[in-house]
Short mmCIF file of C-alpha atoms in Angstrom, two decimals:
data_model
loop_
_atom_site.label_atom_id
_atom_site.label_comp_id
_atom_site.label_asym_id
_atom_site.label_seq_id
_atom_site.Cartn_x
_atom_site.Cartn_y
_atom_site.Cartn_z
CA SER A 4 0.00 0.00 0.00
CA PHE A 5 1.27 3.46 -0.83
CA THR A 6 0.07 7.00 -1.36
CA THR A 7 0.83 9.06 -4.41
CA THR A 8 0.71 12.83 -4.28
CA VAL A 9 0.46 14.58 -7.61
CA GLU A 10 1.49 18.23 -7.62
CA PHE A 11 1.22 20.70 -10.45
CA PHE A 12 3.32 23.83 -10.49
CA ASP A 13 1.20 25.92 -12.79
CA ARG A 14 2.34 29.48 -13.20
CA PRO A 15 1.78 31.74 -16.16
CA GLY A 16 4.55 32.10 -18.69
CA TYR A 17 7.68 30.22 -19.54
CA TRP A 18 8.46 28.81 -16.08
CA THR A 19 5.24 26.85 -15.64
CA GLY A 20 6.05 23.47 -14.10
CA VAL A 21 8.86 24.86 -11.96
CA GLU A 22 8.38 24.48 -8.21
CA ARG A 23 11.04 27.03 -7.25
CA ASN A 24 9.78 30.62 -7.11
CA PRO A 25 11.99 32.61 -9.47
CA ALA A 26 12.88 36.25 -8.90
CA ARG A 27 10.63 38.92 -10.38
CA THR A 28 11.66 41.96 -12.38
CA GLN A 29 10.29 45.47 -11.86
CA LEU A 30 7.80 44.68 -14.65
CA ASP A 31 6.68 41.58 -12.68
CA ASN A 32 8.24 39.06 -15.07
CA GLU A 33 9.68 35.90 -13.58
CA VAL A 34 13.37 35.38 -14.25
CA VAL A 35 15.63 32.54 -13.28
CA VAL A 36 18.98 33.62 -11.89
CA CYS A 37 21.48 31.14 -13.25
CA ALA A 38 24.92 30.42 -11.84
CA HIS A 39 26.86 30.44 -15.10
CA ASN A 40 29.67 27.89 -15.64
CA THR A 41 29.33 26.36 -12.19
CA TYR A 42 32.31 24.04 -12.56
CA GLU A 43 36.08 23.82 -12.65
CA ASP A 44 37.84 22.23 -15.60
CA GLY A 45 41.39 23.58 -15.43
CA LEU A 46 42.91 21.39 -12.73
CA SER A 47 45.21 18.41 -13.22
CA THR A 48 42.92 15.46 -12.41
CA PRO A 49 39.24 14.51 -12.61
CA ALA A 50 39.14 14.22 -8.79
CA LYS A 51 40.46 17.77 -8.29
CA ASN A 52 38.06 19.16 -10.89
CA LEU A 53 35.15 17.29 -9.28
CA ALA A 54 35.96 18.62 -5.80
CA ALA A 55 36.30 22.19 -7.08
CA THR A 56 33.12 21.85 -9.16
CA LEU A 57 31.10 20.63 -6.18
CA ASP A 58 32.49 23.50 -4.07
CA LYS A 59 31.18 25.92 -6.72
CA VAL A 60 27.82 24.17 -6.96
CA HIS A 61 27.37 24.21 -3.18
CA ALA A 62 28.38 27.88 -2.97
CA GLU A 63 25.80 28.82 -5.62
CA GLN A 64 23.15 26.77 -3.85
CA ALA A 65 23.99 28.66 -0.64
CA ASN A 66 23.71 31.92 -2.61
CA ASP A 67 20.20 30.82 -3.64
CA ALA A 68 20.82 30.59 -7.39
CA ASP A 69 17.73 29.40 -9.24
CA ALA A 70 19.72 27.33 -11.72
CA ILE A 71 23.08 25.61 -11.91
CA GLU A 72 24.71 25.61 -15.35
CA LEU A 73 27.14 22.89 -16.39
CA ASP A 74 28.82 22.70 -19.78
CA ILE A 75 29.24 19.13 -20.99
CA VAL A 76 30.86 17.11 -23.74
CA SER A 77 31.29 13.42 -24.44
CA TRP A 78 34.89 12.25 -24.19
CA ASP A 79 35.69 8.56 -24.66
CA HIS A 80 31.96 7.75 -24.31
CA ILE A 81 31.81 9.51 -20.93
CA LEU A 82 29.96 12.77 -20.36
CA ARG A 83 32.33 15.27 -18.80
CA VAL A 84 31.89 18.74 -17.33
CA THR A 85 34.06 21.11 -19.32
CA HIS A 86 33.89 24.20 -21.47
CA ASP A 87 35.45 22.77 -24.60
CA ASP A 88 35.32 19.58 -26.62
CA ASN A 89 39.06 18.89 -26.69
CA SER A 90 41.72 16.50 -25.46
CA GLY A 91 41.87 18.21 -22.06
CA ALA A 92 38.41 16.86 -21.30
CA LYS A 93 39.87 13.60 -19.99
CA LYS A 94 41.09 15.51 -16.91
CA THR A 95 37.67 16.95 -16.10
CA ALA A 96 34.93 15.72 -13.78
CA LYS A 97 32.41 13.17 -14.98
CA LEU A 98 28.87 14.52 -15.20
CA SER A 99 27.65 11.35 -13.48
CA ASP A 100 29.83 12.16 -10.45
CA VAL A 101 28.50 15.71 -10.26
CA LEU A 102 24.87 14.59 -10.56
CA THR A 103 25.22 11.99 -7.79
CA ASP A 104 26.12 14.71 -5.29
CA SER A 105 23.52 14.55 -2.52
CA ASP A 106 23.45 18.34 -1.97
CA LEU A 107 22.74 18.93 -5.65
CA GLN A 108 20.11 16.20 -5.68
CA ASP A 109 18.46 17.51 -2.52
CA GLY A 110 18.41 21.10 -3.78
CA ASP A 111 15.63 22.64 -5.84
CA GLN A 112 17.79 24.41 -8.41
CA LEU A 113 17.08 23.76 -12.05
CA LEU A 114 19.86 22.24 -14.11
CA PHE A 115 20.95 24.14 -17.20
CA LEU A 116 23.04 21.72 -19.21
CA GLU A 117 24.88 23.26 -22.13
CA PHE A 118 25.76 20.42 -24.47
CA LYS A 119 28.93 21.61 -26.20
CA GLU A 120 29.43 18.45 -28.20
CA LYS A 121 31.04 19.17 -31.58
CA SER A 122 30.37 15.68 -32.98
CA PRO A 123 26.63 15.23 -32.41
CA SER A 124 25.14 11.75 -32.37
CA THR A 125 21.95 10.10 -31.17
CA ARG A 126 24.08 7.86 -28.92
CA LYS A 127 25.61 10.86 -27.12
CA CYS A 128 22.23 12.56 -26.74
CA ARG A 129 20.69 9.35 -25.40
CA LEU A 130 23.59 9.03 -22.95
CA LEU A 131 22.83 12.52 -21.63
CA LEU A 132 19.10 11.94 -21.37
CA ASP A 133 19.52 8.57 -19.65
CA LEU A 134 21.97 10.01 -17.12
CA ILE A 135 19.67 12.89 -16.22
CA LEU A 136 16.78 10.53 -15.62
CA GLU A 137 18.86 7.87 -13.80
CA GLN A 138 20.04 10.47 -11.31
CA GLY A 139 16.51 11.65 -10.55
CA PHE A 140 16.55 14.98 -12.37
CA ALA A 141 13.88 16.20 -14.82
CA THR A 142 11.19 15.53 -12.24
CA ASN A 143 7.92 17.20 -11.35
CA GLY A 144 8.72 20.77 -10.33
CA ARG A 145 12.38 20.53 -11.32
CA PRO A 146 12.75 20.38 -15.07
CA VAL A 147 16.13 20.33 -16.79
CA VAL A 148 17.02 22.84 -19.48
CA ILE A 149 19.24 21.43 -22.21
CA ARG A 150 20.77 23.89 -24.59
CA SER A 151 23.51 23.97 -27.12
CA PHE A 152 25.77 26.84 -28.03
CA ALA A 153 26.66 27.96 -31.55
CA PRO A 154 28.48 27.27 -33.92
CA LYS A 155 26.16 25.51 -36.32
CA GLU A 156 27.51 21.98 -35.88
CA ARG A 157 26.20 22.07 -32.33
CA GLU A 158 22.65 22.86 -33.48
CA LYS A 159 22.33 19.22 -34.42
CA ASN A 160 22.63 18.32 -30.72
CA ILE A 161 19.31 20.04 -30.07
CA THR A 162 17.66 18.50 -33.14
CA LEU A 163 18.77 15.02 -32.05
CA MET A 164 17.72 15.62 -28.42
CA LYS A 165 14.26 16.80 -29.48
CA ALA A 166 13.81 13.70 -31.61
CA LEU A 167 14.75 11.45 -28.70
CA LEU A 168 12.44 13.28 -26.31
CA LYS A 169 9.51 13.10 -28.72
CA GLU A 170 10.18 9.40 -29.22
CA ARG A 171 9.96 8.83 -25.46
CA LYS A 172 6.77 10.94 -25.19
CA TYR A 173 7.08 11.72 -21.49
CA ILE A 174 8.91 15.01 -21.48
CA HIS A 175 7.48 18.35 -22.53
CA ILE A 176 9.65 20.19 -25.04
CA ARG A 177 9.76 23.94 -25.34
CA PRO A 178 11.42 25.75 -28.23
#
């Protein structure tokens, strides 16, 4: 026997479905304050980058950021938190290690994941989607924003991700 509670976070505008109450502008528009590039990728080992990344994430959570942004690429079939898709990625933290952090999981900040992959593929997009869902993100009240940054070869990341999400039919997609 169990009880299920269904909650809807219905607010007007873009942020409907978000449990967290975003800041409001002077014109009464809701805006999400995002902690940009909340990671470290310049240290010598994945462990050092992970520790420094989690320090930044926790500091932004303490500062009450509405969203935590992580830039990610796939390197050797592993999603890594880094600014660039290059050979230095092997020294960066694994996204899976960041997302398993209990403070991040227990928080209510949205995740903004900027997929900087320069060699888009359905496999890499599926890897990202599966990891987000396995770690308990993209849940009721706490959606995940996935974006890609120009140049044009990265646009395909979004096209592939949309196709995967539509195929799965359980996630709402916004342009």
